[in-house]
Each structure stands twice: as structure tokens, then as C-alpha cells.
Amino acid sequence: MTSRSRHPGDETTGQAVPGTASAEFLRSEPGARPRALLLSAGLVSAGAVALAAGALMPVVRGGSPGFTAAPLLVVLALAPAAAVLYALVSGRPGLTAGLVLGLTALAPGRLLLDLQLLADGSLAARPELFLADRLLAMPQAGPGLWPLVAGHLLTLAAGAFAAGTARDEAELAGELDGRRRWRLLGPVLGVAGGVGLLLAPFGSGNAYLLAKNAFEGPTVAMAGYLLLAALLPLTVLVAVSSPSAGVGKGGFAGAGLAALAVGVPPVVAGLVVDRLSVAPGSVVVTIAGLALAGLAFTRFDVAEADEAVTGDLAGEARLPGLFWWRLATGGLALLAAGAAAAGALAPVLKANGPTPAPETPARWLLLGAAVVLAVPALFVFVPRLSAFARGVVAATWAGVVLAGAAVLSAALSVTEDKAVDPALFGVDLPVPLPDKVGYSAGAGVTWTFIALVLAALAALAAVITGVVERDDSDEETDETRVSGTVLTPVVAAAVLAIAAFGTPVFGAPGYAAPGLWSNFGAASWGLLGALAVVLGLYALVPRSRPVAAAAALAGAALVLGLRAAELPLVGSEYEGSSAGAGFWLALGGAVVTLVAAGMAVAGSRRAG
């Protein structure tokens, strides 16, 4: 909450001395539910004690951690509870509630990571808790696992009691005002941390502890990492949108502290455990967690240009202006398109033996996605067309997700059963191994993954640029919305889009197309992601200004057109292929979407 949204007489209640970072972090906010807040703080504290106790006991019977991690784990467990209690006793209900909710949001993913020790501890990549020194088959869970589980469950329960206070604080604050410049760094850090969670937590030369990314790991741990990677940026986005500065800062700090609890132990393990090494994934998570916690010490709303800001250096700080945000949007989109093109042209698979490696037909779809993203990205640098092109980029990045998931799915399906040479991990065998056969991931997989990351960052930059465009506008905010007649084709296009992404674009003998209702696999995540982006754009159209709505609809039409283009780009590689229902549905959805975009522009001209 900002000073402009407080009630008269409340500004000085409980405030610390201005001009310091701690004053910004602990700025008082009126309104709370004392009993519920006290209970949530107590549950978080009990959960922290349980997590610390679990770190002091063996989590696998007969097993031990790879290094003396107990002191580190105890600090990581107790620090968030200490922050919650300090905010509570200092009379900062919004900050307290935000901290609890930030911790609660990441608790389900952390719980699943610990439950992997129960499902099969031999496959868990948790050297801070357990590191095998021999081959083990389904080791039994130790007494330390149950306090860890209880700690996460108590943290989840705490969030239920803190939610009411956060809602009250938001209602008391009113609408979000001010220039949200420092807040806008949060989503960037959230996405970066989410990407880091999907990478391998450390490098390994230990035969009993293989370094795998989230998609290659065991099922329960994979679900945990995917949930964390999704909830971290989502939590930050919720904190960004909160009208209460205290809740927003608390959300940032809580999510950052929870991210540190996941990212720091693998970094330390890579530094001190023999045959382990530090990997970029955990480093990114750690840096993102530290930065998110650090953002809680900044002003969330920068004063307007005509307001005097004194005694607060954070209020004088300025993030890059509109030119630089547009440069970042266009630059990231072009880099993503270039990486996608490299992923399409580079070998996706490499053979471990004399057998030649096959190529996936999905690479041509990825090349098409690169073109669809690169063309509007070029126009982001043209001042007169930048706003419209930015809106298109905010949609067409989903094409990289659609095609990239198909490419990665093809690579995973071939390499998941590849042979591993134990000699590479320091294991001596009495007889030499025969020549290895099979395939492994090629450079195309690496470039495709980089393209996915850059595309997500480009989309985030496009959204932030839109916010900055509104903040920097010298004119009064245009409250004009699209005509209600646009709603009919938008709803029709949404129905067609759901059907288009849920049914096959083409069919061929012996080919089982990935889908949303059947044959759900890795490629289906790309379908689901692209559909979510398209439906999200449709949902925003009724609340958008005409030009912004037209840009979003044009981008959605391009994504649907890319879906239809699977028939010539991918289907042509299969003998006997023919158009499926998904092709006609995607084509029809693209046409209807373009009609809606034209209606939005026409309405804008009539209004002018």
C-alpha cells in the first residue's frame, strides 16, 4: 500500500524512521485479523521447527547425507519463521501475511521433493539429506522424513489463515497506484528461478547419484520441480498485483526464502561433496531467491515526476525507460527466434554407434515458429508500430512452446533408455563393456531448450513493456474498450481453438498424434501451453483497448495458423498422411480470430 491509498491519520502509525531499507521493509499497514494472523505465524514456526528437526535425523534407514548439512538446513528452515515473527511483533500485518503466503505457495512442490525419498530414496537427488555409497533398491524411509512432511503440511495450513488478512489489506489499500517499476523486476526473477528449477541441480561424477534435470528424474521429484517452477513465478505475479505494498513485499520475501531453501543446498553440495560439481540451475535459483528477498527492501511504487521524494534513496531509483524495455522485448524475441532456428537446423540426436541418427519432423515446425516470432519482433523497433508489434510478440512466443515441446518429446522418447557407461563415473568393471548403442541428445535439444527460455523471457518483457507504456503515457488513459460485437467471434474462436489443439492436425499409418484428451505425452505440454496463451488472450480482449485487442487477436491467429501448418511442415514427412479435423478447426479459428481483430480496429476508427 502506498501513502496515497492510506486513510488520513494512518500514515504515521507505527512507521519506522524513513530513509532506510528497513523502514521500507517494515512500513506499517493498518487493518488485520489478529487471531488468524497469530495462528498462521504459530503454524509457520511449528513447521520450521519440524523441518529443522527432520534435517537432524536420517531420512533413509541406514543412510547418511553426503556432507554435514544439518546447520545449513536448520538455518534455511528457521530463517523464514524468524522473519514472520519479527513482522508480526512489529505490527506489520500485511507483511506478515505476505511472508506466510509466499512460503505456503512453494510448500506443495517442496513436499513432493521430500516424498521422493519415500517413493524411492535411491533416485532422489538430495545429497544434503541422503547420499548412497552402494547400490540400494527401494531403501526404507527413516525417522527424519516425517518431520519434513509435517513441516510442509503445517506451512500449508498457515497459508489458509493468512489469506484473510492479505485480502483485508488489499481491500483497505484500494486500487494499485503509482509506477510499479521495482515490482516489475519480480516476474523476471520468478521466471528465471523457475527455469533454474527445471535444470539439473548439480553436476555428478558419482555412479550412485546421477545428475538429471526435472524431466529426466523420477516421477514424484519431477512433479515437485514442475510445481515449483510454475508456482514461483505465479506467486511473484500475485505479489506484484497486490494493492498492499506490505503483502507484495512479503510475498516477494516469502517466495525468495522458499526458493533459497531449494537452491542453496545443491550449490553447497557441488562445492564440498566429492565427485559433485556446481551446476547453473541451482545457482540461478539461489540468485533469484536472493534478489526476490532483496526487492522487499525497495519502494514498490515510485512517486510521480511532480512529487517530491525525500529521505528515501529507493524512491529516486529508476528502472529503464520505455525505449529500453522495447529494446529488451524485441532483442529477446529475436534471440529466441534465432535459438529456435538453430534448434531446428542442428542435429537433435546423435548416434552412440554406427547407426545413423534419425531426424524429427517436428524441427520444421520449430523453424516455422522461429519465423512467426521473428517477423513481429523486428517491428518492435519501429516506434509507430512498436505497441502493436509488442502485442503480437506477447502471443507468438507460444509457437516456440508448441513446436519446442514436440522436438524435445521426440528426443526424450529415443534417448530415455540409452545405455550408461559406469566407467565414466569411476566404477571399475571386471570385463570391458561392449560398444554402446542407441542415441543421445544432440545440439538441437540444447538450442531448443534455450529458445524456450528466451521465448518466455520475451513474453514477460512484452507484458512489462505494456505496463510501462501506460505509465509513461503523457495523455489521459484511454478508457475506450472494444465494441461488444467483438465478443461473439472471440467466443467462437475460443471454442475452435480448444478443439483445434485437442484433435490431431493430420493422420498417418502407424502415427499416434499427441493430444490433450488421449496420447498425452511431453509434446502435449506444448499443446496445452499454446492453448492456455491463446485462451488467455481471448479473455483479455473485452477489457482491452481496441488497438491492444487487435494486436492480441492477430498474435493468436498466427499461433492457430502455426498449428494448422503442422500438416505441410510435419505431416509431409509421413507417408500416407492426410488432413485431420484439427487442421480445419485451427484454420477456421485463425480466420475467425482475424475477423475479430478487424472488428476491433474498425471500432477504434469509428470511436476516433
XYZ file of C-alpha atoms in Angstrom:
608
model
C 0.000 0.000 0.000
C 1.266 3.470 -0.758
C 0.861 6.668 1.194
C -1.668 7.868 -1.339
C -4.014 4.950 -0.608
C -3.937 5.126 3.199
C -6.697 6.755 5.174
C -5.952 10.149 6.745
C -4.284 9.794 10.078
C -2.859 6.352 9.315
C 0.329 7.417 7.575
C 2.472 7.709 10.678
C 1.080 4.804 12.651
C 3.926 2.508 13.595
C 6.279 3.720 10.885
C 9.995 3.337 11.266
C 12.343 6.202 10.565
C 12.212 6.930 6.810
C 15.247 6.860 4.638
C 16.432 3.351 5.456
C 15.894 -0.008 3.796
C 14.460 -1.451 7.000
C 11.912 1.343 7.116
C 10.684 0.380 3.678
C 10.622 -3.309 4.567
C 8.727 -2.783 7.805
C 6.409 0.071 6.931
C 3.235 -0.343 8.971
C -0.160 -1.012 7.459
C -3.496 -0.763 9.271
C -6.112 -3.490 9.381
C -5.681 -7.142 10.311
C -7.250 -10.294 11.726
C -5.117 -10.642 14.878
C -6.117 -14.156 15.899
C -5.858 -15.644 12.423
C -2.541 -13.917 11.835
C -1.170 -15.100 15.164
C -2.280 -18.647 14.384
C -0.676 -18.583 10.936
C 2.601 -17.331 12.424
C 2.453 -20.097 15.032
C 1.885 -22.753 12.363
C 4.785 -21.441 10.282
C 7.012 -21.511 13.361
C 5.942 -25.062 14.230
C 6.572 -26.088 10.642
C 10.035 -24.510 10.727
C 10.888 -26.410 13.902
C 9.693 -29.639 12.283
C 11.799 -29.001 9.179
C 14.837 -28.300 11.358
C 14.224 -31.490 13.353
C 13.938 -33.522 10.152
C 17.280 -32.174 8.991
C 18.922 -33.511 12.155
C 17.674 -37.089 11.715
C 18.324 -39.664 8.962
C 15.697 -39.588 6.231
C 16.666 -43.049 4.915
C 17.285 -46.031 7.187
C 20.962 -46.885 7.215
C 21.795 -43.849 5.090
C 23.576 -40.596 5.754
C 23.914 -37.221 3.995
C 26.777 -36.514 1.642
C 28.106 -33.709 3.856
C 27.404 -32.089 7.219
C 24.388 -30.152 6.014
C 22.371 -30.021 9.244
C 23.494 -26.499 10.325
C 22.723 -25.090 6.873
C 19.326 -26.799 6.697
C 18.389 -25.615 10.180
C 19.184 -22.007 9.240
C 17.213 -22.273 5.987
C 14.266 -23.738 7.918
C 14.205 -21.245 10.801
C 15.030 -18.020 8.930
C 11.591 -17.655 7.258
C 9.814 -18.253 10.583
C 12.015 -15.655 12.248
C 11.076 -13.130 9.540
C 7.368 -13.886 10.030
C 7.570 -13.489 13.813
C 9.565 -10.252 13.522
C 6.998 -8.787 11.132
C 4.195 -9.878 13.447
C 5.589 -8.379 16.648
C 6.482 -5.191 14.746
C 2.820 -4.661 13.884
C 3.063 -5.282 10.123
C 0.036 -7.471 9.319
C 0.311 -7.102 5.548
C 3.978 -8.013 5.541
C 3.320 -10.959 7.867
C 0.511 -12.316 5.699
C 2.563 -11.877 2.531
C 5.517 -13.750 4.007
C 3.314 -16.651 5.064
C 1.586 -16.847 1.688
C 4.905 -16.723 -0.157
C 6.173 -19.662 1.890
C 2.877 -21.523 1.540
C 2.812 -21.239 -2.246
C 6.039 -23.216 -2.655
C 5.322 -25.737 0.120
C 3.487 -28.271 -2.135
C 6.434 -28.556 -4.509
C 8.915 -28.882 -1.645
C 6.693 -31.551 -0.101
C 6.795 -33.616 -3.302
C 10.597 -33.342 -3.436
C 10.777 -34.818 0.060
C 8.196 -37.509 -0.733
C 10.536 -38.826 -3.431
C 12.591 -40.157 -0.501
C 9.554 -42.201 0.465
C 8.776 -43.360 -3.081
C 12.388 -44.374 -3.824
C 15.209 -42.692 -1.966
C 17.836 -44.218 -4.246
C 16.606 -41.996 -7.089
C 16.340 -38.790 -5.050
C 18.936 -36.133 -5.879
C 19.162 -34.826 -2.303
C 22.803 -35.155 -1.185
C 22.153 -32.787 1.717
C 19.810 -35.436 3.166
C 20.980 -38.747 1.709
C 23.841 -39.917 -0.490
C 24.137 -43.613 -1.274
C 27.529 -45.291 -1.133
C 26.301 -48.563 -2.619
C 23.525 -49.861 -4.838
C 20.220 -49.774 -2.993
C 16.817 -50.972 -4.117
C 13.913 -49.021 -2.594
C 15.533 -48.048 0.721
C 13.131 -47.572 3.615
C 12.297 -44.095 4.830
C 13.988 -43.008 8.031
C 12.570 -41.109 11.024
C 13.708 -37.746 9.671
C 11.353 -37.844 6.714
C 8.173 -37.494 8.740
C 9.101 -34.203 10.439
C 9.925 -32.823 6.974
C 6.497 -33.838 5.703
C 4.836 -32.402 8.810
C 6.724 -29.130 8.379
C 5.439 -28.617 4.860
C 1.880 -29.524 5.860
C 1.973 -27.038 8.745
C 3.196 -24.347 6.361
C 0.305 -25.114 4.019
C -2.146 -24.819 6.889
C -0.655 -21.455 7.879
C -1.469 -20.035 4.453
C -5.180 -20.708 4.931
C -5.254 -18.428 7.987
C -3.080 -15.695 6.458
C -5.178 -15.397 3.295
C -7.939 -13.457 5.051
C -5.536 -10.827 6.358
C -3.968 -10.429 2.912
C -7.418 -9.934 1.404
C -8.331 -7.340 4.027
C -5.101 -5.452 3.446
C -5.714 -5.402 -0.316
C -9.260 -4.090 0.150
C -8.033 -1.427 2.548
C -5.323 -0.337 0.121
C -7.776 0.135 -2.732
C -6.582 0.109 -6.323
C -2.923 -0.278 -7.188
C -1.456 3.152 -7.834
C 1.950 4.626 -8.583
C 4.553 3.469 -11.064
C 5.262 -0.176 -10.353
C 8.812 -0.121 -11.675
C 10.626 -2.098 -8.993
C 7.784 -4.584 -8.760
C 8.218 -5.378 -12.425
C 11.621 -6.953 -11.774
C 9.903 -9.636 -9.701
C 8.293 -11.606 -12.554
C 11.605 -11.641 -14.426
C 13.298 -13.167 -11.386
C 10.394 -15.576 -10.882
C 10.640 -16.907 -14.428
C 14.432 -17.163 -14.179
C 14.127 -19.096 -10.922
C 11.501 -21.366 -12.466
C 13.812 -22.157 -15.361
C 16.636 -22.900 -12.935
C 14.402 -25.375 -11.091
C 13.957 -27.363 -14.294
C 17.711 -27.758 -14.844
C 19.958 -30.334 -13.201
C 20.626 -29.219 -9.588
C 24.329 -30.180 -9.766
C 26.854 -31.981 -11.906
C 27.742 -35.520 -10.900
C 30.543 -37.988 -11.464
C 29.087 -40.340 -8.852
C 27.657 -43.598 -10.165
C 25.095 -43.676 -7.335
C 23.825 -40.139 -7.853
C 23.133 -39.209 -11.459
C 22.599 -35.537 -12.303
C 19.276 -35.254 -14.119
C 17.045 -32.354 -14.998
C 13.420 -32.214 -13.901
C 12.108 -34.080 -16.942
C 14.616 -36.919 -16.679
C 14.236 -37.506 -12.939
C 11.875 -39.829 -11.054
C 8.150 -39.161 -11.259
C 7.486 -37.709 -7.804
C 10.517 -35.404 -7.902
C 9.624 -34.343 -11.453
C 6.146 -33.344 -10.268
C 7.710 -31.381 -7.426
C 10.121 -29.466 -9.630
C 7.431 -28.744 -12.222
C 5.110 -27.481 -9.497
C 7.833 -25.271 -8.043
C 8.771 -23.940 -11.483
C 5.128 -22.989 -12.106
C 4.280 -21.625 -8.660
C 7.377 -19.458 -8.160
C 6.621 -17.001 -10.998
C 2.884 -17.243 -10.281
C 3.448 -16.288 -6.643
C 5.554 -13.332 -7.697
C 2.891 -12.198 -10.170
C 0.261 -12.292 -7.418
C 2.568 -10.244 -5.182
C 3.111 -7.732 -8.000
C -0.617 -7.251 -8.457
C -1.412 -6.790 -4.765
C -2.521 -3.221 -3.956
C -0.998 -3.606 -0.498
C 2.718 -2.878 -0.536
C 3.171 -4.931 2.632
C 1.538 -8.019 1.177
C 3.506 -7.599 -2.046
C 6.828 -7.246 -0.259
C 6.029 -10.174 2.000
C 5.115 -12.319 -0.981
C 8.436 -11.496 -2.623
C 10.390 -12.230 0.548
C 8.495 -15.444 1.340
C 8.902 -16.833 -2.164
C 12.560 -15.824 -2.190
C 13.284 -17.550 1.130
C 11.484 -20.708 -0.018
C 13.485 -20.671 -3.262
C 16.708 -20.371 -1.271
C 15.771 -23.471 0.721
C 15.640 -25.394 -2.554
C 18.574 -23.802 -4.374
C 21.278 -23.346 -1.736
C 21.822 -26.993 -0.605
C 22.689 -28.275 -4.124
C 25.134 -25.371 -4.586
C 26.900 -26.217 -1.332
C 26.853 -29.921 -2.187
C 28.503 -29.172 -5.517
C 31.238 -27.276 -3.706
C 32.050 -29.719 -0.906
C 30.990 -33.237 -1.958
C 33.491 -35.383 -3.845
C 32.534 -36.108 -7.477
C 29.798 -33.448 -7.426
C 30.053 -30.038 -9.053
C 28.038 -26.828 -9.075
C 25.520 -26.589 -11.919
C 23.886 -23.461 -13.371
C 20.369 -24.497 -12.360
C 20.822 -24.201 -8.598
C 22.926 -21.073 -8.983
C 20.107 -19.372 -10.915
C 17.559 -20.432 -8.285
C 19.776 -19.100 -5.492
C 20.383 -15.765 -7.210
C 16.674 -15.394 -7.989
C 15.776 -16.154 -4.365
C 18.259 -13.616 -3.018
C 17.085 -10.954 -5.479
C 13.405 -11.541 -4.669
C 14.105 -11.206 -0.968
C 16.135 -8.068 -1.708
C 13.238 -6.493 -3.627
C 11.261 -6.485 -0.377
C 13.569 -3.673 0.796
C 12.705 -1.362 -2.112
C 9.824 1.037 -2.693
C 7.087 -0.715 -4.626
C 5.538 2.453 -6.012
C 7.823 5.151 -7.430
C 6.473 8.661 -6.902
C 5.183 10.583 -9.885
C 7.505 13.079 -11.514
C 5.804 16.097 -9.909
C 6.008 14.711 -6.370
C 8.953 15.435 -4.126
C 10.684 12.345 -2.804
C 12.964 12.975 0.111
C 14.786 10.804 2.573
C 14.351 7.628 0.527
C 17.016 6.705 -1.949
C 14.977 3.769 -3.168
C 12.251 6.149 -4.290
C 14.736 8.011 -6.506
C 15.884 4.869 -8.280
C 14.561 4.477 -11.798
C 14.266 1.370 -13.860
C 14.968 1.518 -17.597
C 12.517 3.581 -19.633
C 10.205 2.577 -22.429
C 12.935 2.579 -25.079
C 14.992 0.038 -23.172
C 12.020 -2.184 -22.406
C 11.092 -2.223 -26.089
C 14.695 -2.996 -26.933
C 14.645 -5.864 -24.447
C 11.369 -7.215 -25.860
C 12.493 -7.139 -29.473
C 16.003 -8.332 -28.661
C 14.860 -11.291 -26.561
C 12.280 -12.272 -29.179
C 14.901 -12.199 -31.942
C 17.323 -14.196 -29.801
C 14.577 -16.740 -29.116
C 13.802 -16.979 -32.820
C 17.494 -17.440 -33.607
C 17.849 -20.161 -30.986
C 14.719 -21.875 -32.320
C 16.133 -21.797 -35.849
C 19.394 -23.260 -34.556
C 17.453 -25.964 -32.736
C 15.603 -26.823 -35.928
C 18.719 -26.967 -38.110
C 21.150 -28.592 -35.656
C 21.051 -32.378 -35.092
C 18.509 -33.231 -32.433
C 20.002 -36.700 -31.894
C 23.466 -38.133 -32.158
C 24.200 -41.829 -32.525
C 26.343 -43.633 -29.959
C 27.236 -46.267 -32.530
C 27.413 -46.781 -36.281
C 23.646 -46.482 -36.728
C 22.747 -43.089 -38.255
C 20.622 -40.843 -36.039
C 17.090 -40.086 -37.263
C 15.748 -36.554 -37.514
C 12.419 -35.490 -36.044
C 9.925 -33.935 -38.499
C 8.906 -31.502 -35.741
C 12.066 -29.494 -36.467
C 10.350 -27.873 -39.453
C 7.521 -26.710 -37.221
C 10.113 -25.184 -34.891
C 11.664 -23.366 -37.839
C 8.235 -22.021 -38.746
C 7.723 -20.866 -35.152
C 11.031 -19.000 -35.341
C 9.828 -17.077 -38.394
C 6.428 -16.320 -36.835
C 8.170 -14.847 -33.788
C 10.980 -13.023 -35.594
C 8.827 -11.022 -38.036
C 6.768 -9.068 -35.446
C 9.888 -8.763 -33.253
C 11.562 -6.708 -35.980
C 8.703 -4.198 -35.951
C 9.034 -3.695 -32.184
C 11.975 -1.417 -33.038
C 9.771 0.789 -35.270
C 8.302 3.499 -32.980
C 4.986 3.885 -34.806
C 4.376 0.128 -34.912
C 6.093 -0.868 -31.693
C 2.996 -1.080 -29.477
C 1.099 -3.257 -31.964
C 4.096 -5.480 -32.697
C 4.753 -5.922 -28.988
C 1.204 -7.223 -28.555
C 1.769 -9.728 -31.340
C 5.045 -10.897 -29.778
C 3.191 -11.441 -26.491
C 1.239 -14.150 -28.343
C 3.585 -15.653 -30.944
C 6.135 -16.779 -28.356
C 3.651 -19.588 -27.674
C 4.512 -21.009 -31.101
C 8.025 -21.755 -29.856
C 6.486 -23.588 -26.896
C 4.215 -25.570 -29.223
C 6.994 -26.649 -31.577
C 9.784 -26.872 -28.996
C 7.864 -29.341 -26.861
C 7.369 -31.561 -29.915
C 11.105 -31.521 -30.679
C 12.078 -32.273 -27.084
C 9.471 -35.036 -26.901
C 10.985 -36.766 -29.916
C 14.448 -36.581 -28.379
C 13.314 -37.864 -24.975
C 11.434 -40.798 -26.478
C 14.600 -42.021 -28.204
C 17.203 -41.277 -25.554
C 15.362 -42.201 -22.366
C 16.601 -45.818 -22.470
C 20.122 -45.095 -23.669
C 22.985 -47.048 -22.137
C 25.224 -45.520 -19.477
C 28.880 -46.375 -19.219
C 29.702 -46.866 -15.474
C 33.378 -46.311 -16.237
C 32.560 -42.644 -16.738
C 31.564 -42.498 -13.075
C 34.634 -44.140 -11.566
C 33.228 -47.682 -11.339
C 35.673 -50.423 -12.276
C 34.297 -53.444 -14.126
C 35.988 -56.862 -14.365
C 35.345 -57.058 -18.106
C 35.129 -54.261 -20.665
C 31.723 -53.133 -21.848
C 30.697 -53.815 -25.447
C 30.302 -50.864 -27.781
C 27.396 -48.756 -26.663
C 24.371 -48.454 -28.909
C 21.483 -46.049 -29.010
C 21.196 -42.302 -29.255
C 21.832 -39.297 -27.088
C 20.666 -35.700 -27.245
C 22.364 -33.517 -29.825
C 22.954 -29.792 -30.083
C 19.418 -29.264 -31.360
C 17.999 -30.186 -27.950
C 20.199 -27.613 -26.217
C 19.254 -24.858 -28.657
C 15.571 -25.746 -28.389
C 15.658 -25.514 -24.612
C 17.434 -22.147 -24.846
C 14.755 -20.976 -27.298
C 12.005 -21.925 -24.828
C 13.665 -19.946 -22.046
C 14.280 -16.890 -24.235
C 10.740 -17.008 -25.617
C 9.285 -16.989 -22.098
C 11.510 -14.052 -21.151
C 10.487 -12.207 -24.325
C 6.811 -12.690 -23.455
C 7.413 -11.395 -19.952
C 9.321 -8.389 -21.302
C 6.435 -7.692 -23.696
C 3.954 -7.643 -20.821
C 6.179 -5.363 -18.733
C 6.653 -3.058 -21.726
C 2.884 -2.727 -21.986
C 2.703 -1.658 -18.340
C 5.496 0.887 -18.829
C 3.768 2.231 -21.944
C 0.722 3.020 -19.840
C 2.814 4.567 -17.061
C 4.821 6.756 -19.447
C 1.838 7.967 -21.465
C 1.562 11.775 -21.406
C -2.096 11.635 -22.359
C -5.050 10.716 -20.216
C -5.633 6.983 -20.057
C -7.887 5.896 -22.863
C -10.798 4.107 -21.227
C -12.303 3.062 -24.563
C -12.938 -0.656 -24.766
C -13.651 -2.806 -27.781
C -17.192 -2.960 -29.041
C -19.408 -5.651 -27.571
C -19.924 -7.062 -31.059
C -16.358 -8.428 -30.951
C -17.314 -10.797 -28.145
C -19.263 -13.132 -30.450
C -16.385 -14.010 -32.818
C -13.974 -14.161 -29.855
C -16.101 -16.790 -28.108
C -16.437 -18.732 -31.357
C -12.667 -18.559 -31.886
C -12.053 -19.816 -28.335
C -14.251 -22.859 -28.934
C -12.488 -23.576 -32.218
C -9.066 -23.167 -30.545
C -9.886 -25.706 -27.833
C -10.980 -28.197 -30.459
C -8.010 -27.408 -32.730
C -5.391 -28.071 -30.056
C -7.255 -31.115 -28.756
C -7.611 -33.002 -32.052
C -4.919 -34.206 -34.494
C -3.955 -31.934 -37.381
C -3.060 -34.896 -39.567
C -3.154 -38.651 -39.507
C -0.801 -41.244 -40.993
C -0.497 -45.038 -40.856
C 1.292 -46.050 -37.664
C 1.412 -42.497 -36.320
C -0.220 -41.652 -32.981
C -0.537 -37.889 -32.702
C -0.054 -36.380 -29.245
C -3.200 -34.847 -27.872
C -4.873 -33.349 -24.838
C -7.575 -35.991 -24.373
C -5.553 -39.054 -25.419
C -1.906 -39.983 -26.046
C -0.865 -37.307 -23.564
C 2.926 -37.014 -23.555
C 5.729 -34.472 -23.466
C 4.546 -32.873 -26.729
C 1.091 -32.435 -25.214
C 2.529 -29.914 -22.772
C 3.335 -27.716 -25.751
C -0.256 -28.029 -26.975
C -1.554 -27.187 -23.522
C 0.782 -24.215 -23.130
C -0.073 -22.723 -26.522
C -3.792 -23.209 -25.890
C -3.507 -21.523 -22.487
C -1.812 -18.490 -24.058
C -4.420 -18.210 -26.808
C -7.347 -18.540 -24.396
C -5.729 -16.017 -22.055
C -5.507 -13.507 -24.907
C -9.157 -14.080 -25.785
C -10.134 -13.491 -22.154
C -8.320 -10.141 -22.103
C -9.937 -8.806 -25.279
C -13.192 -7.499 -23.687
C -11.143 -5.445 -21.192
C -8.596 -4.152 -23.706
C -8.419 -1.026 -25.792
C -9.169 -1.580 -29.486
C -5.592 -1.482 -30.788
C -4.281 -3.685 -27.995
C -7.116 -6.145 -28.586
C -6.379 -6.238 -32.313
C -2.692 -6.950 -31.637
C -3.510 -9.774 -29.233
C -6.005 -11.288 -31.673
C -3.549 -11.045 -34.567
C -0.955 -12.897 -32.496
C -3.472 -15.561 -31.504
C -4.375 -16.027 -35.172
C -0.715 -16.593 -36.015
C -0.427 -19.268 -33.310
C -3.512 -21.027 -34.679
C -2.085 -20.724 -38.184
C 1.112 -22.357 -36.959
C -0.956 -25.178 -35.515
C -2.589 -25.690 -38.924
C 0.838 -25.532 -40.586
C 1.747 -28.835 -38.921
C 0.058 -30.551 -41.853
C 2.502 -29.338 -44.543
C 5.525 -28.918 -42.245
C 5.333 -32.149 -40.242
C 2.702 -34.291 -41.917
C 4.514 -34.234 -45.248
C 7.340 -36.248 -43.628
C 4.970 -39.175 -43.021
C 3.936 -41.412 -45.875
C 0.213 -41.537 -46.481
C -0.592 -38.550 -44.261
C -3.890 -36.748 -44.637
C -5.544 -33.722 -43.055
C -7.299 -34.287 -39.765
C -10.077 -32.384 -38.051
C -7.557 -30.301 -36.136
C -6.289 -28.739 -39.366
C -9.680 -27.390 -40.387
C -10.509 -26.311 -36.849
C -7.220 -24.423 -36.495
C -7.640 -22.803 -39.883
C -11.204 -21.784 -39.062
C -10.153 -20.470 -35.658
C -7.428 -18.347 -37.253
C -9.879 -16.841 -39.752
C -12.479 -16.063 -37.086
C -9.784 -14.525 -34.881
C -8.622 -12.263 -37.695
C -12.226 -11.190 -38.267
C -12.460 -10.246 -34.597
C -9.202 -8.287 -34.876
C -10.579 -6.375 -37.862
C -13.769 -5.579 -35.970
C -11.720 -4.250 -33.046
C -9.742 -1.927 -35.345
C -12.894 -0.791 -37.126
C -14.492 0.051 -33.794
C -11.408 2.073 -32.900
C -11.647 4.126 -36.092
C -15.334 4.835 -35.535
C -14.613 5.970 -31.996
C -11.924 8.335 -33.303
